[in-house]
Tab-separated table of C-alpha atoms and ligand atoms in Angstrom:
chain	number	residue	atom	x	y	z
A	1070	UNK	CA	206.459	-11.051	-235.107
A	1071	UNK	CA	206.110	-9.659	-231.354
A	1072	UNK	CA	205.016	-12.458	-229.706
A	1073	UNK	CA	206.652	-15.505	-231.777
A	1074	UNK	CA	210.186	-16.129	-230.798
A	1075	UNK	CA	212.724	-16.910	-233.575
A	1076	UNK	CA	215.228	-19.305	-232.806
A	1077	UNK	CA	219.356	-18.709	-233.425
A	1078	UNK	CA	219.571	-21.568	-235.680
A	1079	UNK	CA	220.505	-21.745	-238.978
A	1080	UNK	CA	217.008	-22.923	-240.596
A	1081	UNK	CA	215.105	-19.273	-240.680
A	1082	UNK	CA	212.074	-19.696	-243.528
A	1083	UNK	CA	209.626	-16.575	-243.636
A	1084	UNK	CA	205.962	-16.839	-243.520
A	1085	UNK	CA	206.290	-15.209	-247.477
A	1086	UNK	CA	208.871	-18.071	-248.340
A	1087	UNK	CA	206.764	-20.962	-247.136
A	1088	UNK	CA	203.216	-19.522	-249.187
A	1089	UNK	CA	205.647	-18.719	-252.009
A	1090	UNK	CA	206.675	-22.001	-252.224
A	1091	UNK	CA	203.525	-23.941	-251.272
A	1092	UNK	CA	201.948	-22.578	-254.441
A	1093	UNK	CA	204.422	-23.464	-256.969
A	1094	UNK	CA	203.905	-26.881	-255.101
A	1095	UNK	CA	200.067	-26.492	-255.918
A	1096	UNK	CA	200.578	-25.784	-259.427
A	1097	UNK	CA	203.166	-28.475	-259.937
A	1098	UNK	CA	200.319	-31.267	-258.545
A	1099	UNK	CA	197.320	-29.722	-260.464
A	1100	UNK	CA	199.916	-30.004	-263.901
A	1101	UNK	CA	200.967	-33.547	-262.703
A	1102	UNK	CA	197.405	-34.479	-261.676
A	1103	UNK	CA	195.413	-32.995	-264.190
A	1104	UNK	CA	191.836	-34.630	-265.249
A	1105	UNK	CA	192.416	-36.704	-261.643
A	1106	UNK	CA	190.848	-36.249	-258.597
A	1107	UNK	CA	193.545	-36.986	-255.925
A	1108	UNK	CA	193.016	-37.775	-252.430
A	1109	UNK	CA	194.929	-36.035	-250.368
A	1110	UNK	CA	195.979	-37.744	-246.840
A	1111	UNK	CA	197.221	-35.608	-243.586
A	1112	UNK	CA	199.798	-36.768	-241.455
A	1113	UNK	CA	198.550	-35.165	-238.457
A	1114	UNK	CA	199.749	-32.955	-235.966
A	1115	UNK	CA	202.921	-31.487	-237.871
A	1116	UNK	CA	201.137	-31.609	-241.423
A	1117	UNK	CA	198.149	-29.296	-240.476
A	1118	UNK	CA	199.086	-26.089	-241.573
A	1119	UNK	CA	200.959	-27.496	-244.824
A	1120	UNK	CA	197.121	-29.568	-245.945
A	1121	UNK	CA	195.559	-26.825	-245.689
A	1122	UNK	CA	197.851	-24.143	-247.717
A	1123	UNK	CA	198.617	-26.742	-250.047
A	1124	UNK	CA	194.915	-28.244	-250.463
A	1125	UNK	CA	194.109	-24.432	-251.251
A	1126	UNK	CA	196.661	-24.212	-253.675
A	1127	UNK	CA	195.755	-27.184	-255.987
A	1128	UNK	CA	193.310	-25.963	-258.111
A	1129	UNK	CA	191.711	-29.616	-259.467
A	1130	UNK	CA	188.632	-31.152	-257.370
A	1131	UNK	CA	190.250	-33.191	-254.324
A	1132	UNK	CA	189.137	-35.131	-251.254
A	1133	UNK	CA	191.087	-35.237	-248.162
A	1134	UNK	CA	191.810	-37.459	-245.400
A	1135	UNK	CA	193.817	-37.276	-241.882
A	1136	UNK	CA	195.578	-40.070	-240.356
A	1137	UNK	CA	197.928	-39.365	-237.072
A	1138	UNK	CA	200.937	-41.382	-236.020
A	1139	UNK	CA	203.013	-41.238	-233.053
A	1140	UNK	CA	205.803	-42.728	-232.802
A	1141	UNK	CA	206.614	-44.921	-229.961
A	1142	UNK	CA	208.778	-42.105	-227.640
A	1143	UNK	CA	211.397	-40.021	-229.609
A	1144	UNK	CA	213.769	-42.420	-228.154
A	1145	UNK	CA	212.799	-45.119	-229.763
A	1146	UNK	CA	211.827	-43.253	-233.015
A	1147	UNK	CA	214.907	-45.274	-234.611
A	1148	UNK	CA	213.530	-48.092	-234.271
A	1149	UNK	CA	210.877	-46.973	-236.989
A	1150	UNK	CA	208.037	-48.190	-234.856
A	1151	UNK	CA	205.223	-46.237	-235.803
A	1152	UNK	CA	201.571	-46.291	-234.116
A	1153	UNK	CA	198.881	-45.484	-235.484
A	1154	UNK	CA	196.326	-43.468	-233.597
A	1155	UNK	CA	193.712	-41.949	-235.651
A	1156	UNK	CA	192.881	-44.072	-238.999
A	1157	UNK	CA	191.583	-42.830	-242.359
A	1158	UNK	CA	188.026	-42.397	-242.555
A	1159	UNK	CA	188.103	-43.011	-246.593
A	1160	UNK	CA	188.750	-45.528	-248.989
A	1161	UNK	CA	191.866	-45.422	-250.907
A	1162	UNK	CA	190.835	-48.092	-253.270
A	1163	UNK	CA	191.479	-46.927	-257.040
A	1164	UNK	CA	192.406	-43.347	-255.524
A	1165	UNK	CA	195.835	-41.768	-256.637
A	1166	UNK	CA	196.558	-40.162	-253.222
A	1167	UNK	CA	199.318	-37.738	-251.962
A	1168	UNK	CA	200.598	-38.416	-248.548
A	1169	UNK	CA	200.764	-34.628	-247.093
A	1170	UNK	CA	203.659	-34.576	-243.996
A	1171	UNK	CA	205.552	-31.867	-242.251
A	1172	UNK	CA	209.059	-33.655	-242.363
A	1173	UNK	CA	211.164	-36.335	-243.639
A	1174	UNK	CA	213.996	-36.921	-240.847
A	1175	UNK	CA	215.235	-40.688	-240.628
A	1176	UNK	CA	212.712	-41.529	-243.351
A	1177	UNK	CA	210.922	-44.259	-240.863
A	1178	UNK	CA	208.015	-42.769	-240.652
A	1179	UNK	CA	207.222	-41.925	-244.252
A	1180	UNK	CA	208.608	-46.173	-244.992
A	1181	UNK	CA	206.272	-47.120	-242.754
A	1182	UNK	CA	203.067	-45.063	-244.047
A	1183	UNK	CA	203.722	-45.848	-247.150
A	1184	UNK	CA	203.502	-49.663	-247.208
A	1185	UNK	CA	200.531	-49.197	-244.719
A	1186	UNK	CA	198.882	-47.138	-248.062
A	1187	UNK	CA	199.870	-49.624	-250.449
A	1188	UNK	CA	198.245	-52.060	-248.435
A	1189	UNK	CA	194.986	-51.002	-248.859
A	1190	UNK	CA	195.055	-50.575	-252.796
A	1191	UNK	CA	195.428	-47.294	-253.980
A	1192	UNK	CA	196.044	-47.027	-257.833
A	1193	UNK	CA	198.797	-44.469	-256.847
A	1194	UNK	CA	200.748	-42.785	-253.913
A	1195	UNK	CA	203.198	-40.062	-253.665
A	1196	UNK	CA	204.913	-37.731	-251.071
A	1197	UNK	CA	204.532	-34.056	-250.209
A	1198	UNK	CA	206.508	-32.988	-247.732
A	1199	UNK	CA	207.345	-29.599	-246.360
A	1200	UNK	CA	210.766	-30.545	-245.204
A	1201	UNK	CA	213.406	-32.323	-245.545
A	1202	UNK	CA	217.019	-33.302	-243.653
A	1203	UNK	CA	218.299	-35.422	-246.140
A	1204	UNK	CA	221.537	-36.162	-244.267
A	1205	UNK	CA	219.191	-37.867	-241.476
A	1206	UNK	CA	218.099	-40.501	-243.704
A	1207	UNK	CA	218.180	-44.132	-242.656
A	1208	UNK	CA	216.027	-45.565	-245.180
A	1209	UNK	CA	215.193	-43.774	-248.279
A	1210	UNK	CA	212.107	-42.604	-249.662
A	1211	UNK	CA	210.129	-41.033	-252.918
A	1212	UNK	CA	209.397	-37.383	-252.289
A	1213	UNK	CA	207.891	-36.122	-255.426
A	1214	UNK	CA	206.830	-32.869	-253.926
A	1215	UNK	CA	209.402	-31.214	-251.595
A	1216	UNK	CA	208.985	-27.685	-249.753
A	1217	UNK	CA	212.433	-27.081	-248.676
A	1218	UNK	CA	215.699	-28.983	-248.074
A	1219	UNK	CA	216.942	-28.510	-244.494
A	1220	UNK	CA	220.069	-28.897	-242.856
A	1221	UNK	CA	220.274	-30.989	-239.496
A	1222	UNK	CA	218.513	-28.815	-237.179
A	1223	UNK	CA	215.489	-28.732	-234.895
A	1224	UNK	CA	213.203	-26.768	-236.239
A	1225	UNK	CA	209.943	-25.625	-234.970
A	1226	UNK	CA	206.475	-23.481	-236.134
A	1227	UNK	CA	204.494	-24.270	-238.861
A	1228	UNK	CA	202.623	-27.012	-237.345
A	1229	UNK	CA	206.349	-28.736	-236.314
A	1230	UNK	CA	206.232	-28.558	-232.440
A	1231	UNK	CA	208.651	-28.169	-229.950
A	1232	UNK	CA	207.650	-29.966	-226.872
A	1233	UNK	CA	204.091	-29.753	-228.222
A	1234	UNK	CA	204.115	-26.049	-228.083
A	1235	UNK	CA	204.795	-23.785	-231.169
A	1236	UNK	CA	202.679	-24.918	-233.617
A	1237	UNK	CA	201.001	-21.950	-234.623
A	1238	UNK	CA	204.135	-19.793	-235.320
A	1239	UNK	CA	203.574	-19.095	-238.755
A	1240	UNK	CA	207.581	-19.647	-239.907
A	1241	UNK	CA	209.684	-22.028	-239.255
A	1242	UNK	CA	212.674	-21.501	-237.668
A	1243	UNK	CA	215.541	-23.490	-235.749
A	1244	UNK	CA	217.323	-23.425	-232.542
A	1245	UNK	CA	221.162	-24.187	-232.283
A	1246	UNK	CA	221.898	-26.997	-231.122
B	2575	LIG	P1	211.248	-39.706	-239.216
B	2575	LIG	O1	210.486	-40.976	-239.024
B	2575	LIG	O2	212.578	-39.752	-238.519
B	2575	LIG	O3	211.398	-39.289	-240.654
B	2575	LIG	O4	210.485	-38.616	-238.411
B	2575	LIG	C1	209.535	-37.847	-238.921
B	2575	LIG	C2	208.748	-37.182	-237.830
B	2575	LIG	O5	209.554	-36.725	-236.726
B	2575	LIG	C3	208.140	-35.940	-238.421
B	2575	LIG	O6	206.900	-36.232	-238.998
B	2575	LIG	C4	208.042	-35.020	-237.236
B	2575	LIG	O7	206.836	-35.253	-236.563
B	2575	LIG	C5	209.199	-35.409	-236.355
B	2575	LIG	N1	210.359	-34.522	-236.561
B	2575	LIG	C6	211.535	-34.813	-237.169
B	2575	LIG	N2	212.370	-33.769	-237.180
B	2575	LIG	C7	211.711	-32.763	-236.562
B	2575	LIG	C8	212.051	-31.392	-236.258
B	2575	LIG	O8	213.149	-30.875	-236.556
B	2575	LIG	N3	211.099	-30.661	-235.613
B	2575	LIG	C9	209.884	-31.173	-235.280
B	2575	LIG	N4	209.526	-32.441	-235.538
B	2575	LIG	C10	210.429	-33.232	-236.165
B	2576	LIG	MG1	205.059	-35.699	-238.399
């Protein structure tokens, strides 16, 4: 932990508490998912280190995919304008896929994504998120697999940045604000 700085916020979740908790999350989707192959879709950057833990942990054959949003300025995140700037490279047709993201915050990104998935006519789609501030929420949304529950704080490592940097911290943890 020498050179990794932890924050003085309130949201402090140890490397061992994030695996810990990313395989029960595996063994919940290979139960829910069992005799299916489910696709398995990356909302990139945040959600890098979270696919692949969680990919690792689900012990049923998979295929994966990465999309990456940004949205337009964090200023105008409210307006739940989302670009899209890396597509999927797969089909979803007849797939039952799991959307794979770092965070729900506002919920406007995750609203968005998911009617842009249903759109292309997947037989299924759910959630997995590492986080979640559920007193952010502006619109809700289906998370069927949650990590942790967060309080309204910034929080950074884990593939969540903070001002791009601090991605490979391997905890997450939050700065006061
Ligand atoms: P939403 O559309 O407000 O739900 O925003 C979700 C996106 O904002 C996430 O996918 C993250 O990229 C980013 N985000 C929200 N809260 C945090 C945070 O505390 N730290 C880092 N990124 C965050
Ligand atoms: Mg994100």
């Amino acid at each position: 932990m020498s050179f990794f700085e932890l924050g003085d916020g309130e949201v402090q979740i140890s490397q061992a508490q994030i695996q810990q908790r990313i395989q029960e999350l595996g063994q919940q989707i290979s139960q829910d998912y069992a005799g299916k192959q489910p696709h398995l879709i990356c909302v990139l950057n945040g959600a890098y280190h979270f696919m692949s833990d969680l990919s690792r942990a689900i012990s049923l054959p998979i295929t994966v995919d990465f999309l990456a949003v940004s949205s337009y300025g964090v200023e105008t995140k409210t307006s739940g304008e989302v670009k899209l700037v890396k597509d999927l490279s797969l089909p979803l047709s007849g797939r039952e896929v799991i959307l794979v993201e770092d965070i729900v915050d506002t919920g406007l990104t995750m609203n968005y994504l998911l009617s842009y998935l249903e759109g292309r006519g997947p037989n299924s789609v759910k959630v997995a998120a590492l986080l979640s501030k559920p007193s952010r929420r502006k619109v809700e949304v289906p998370v069927a697999y949650l990590g942790f529950e967060i309080p309204d704080a910034y929080v950074y490592g884990y593939g969540l940045d903070r001002a791009h940097f601090d991605r490979n911290i391997p905890f997450i943890s939050s700065i006061k604000s």
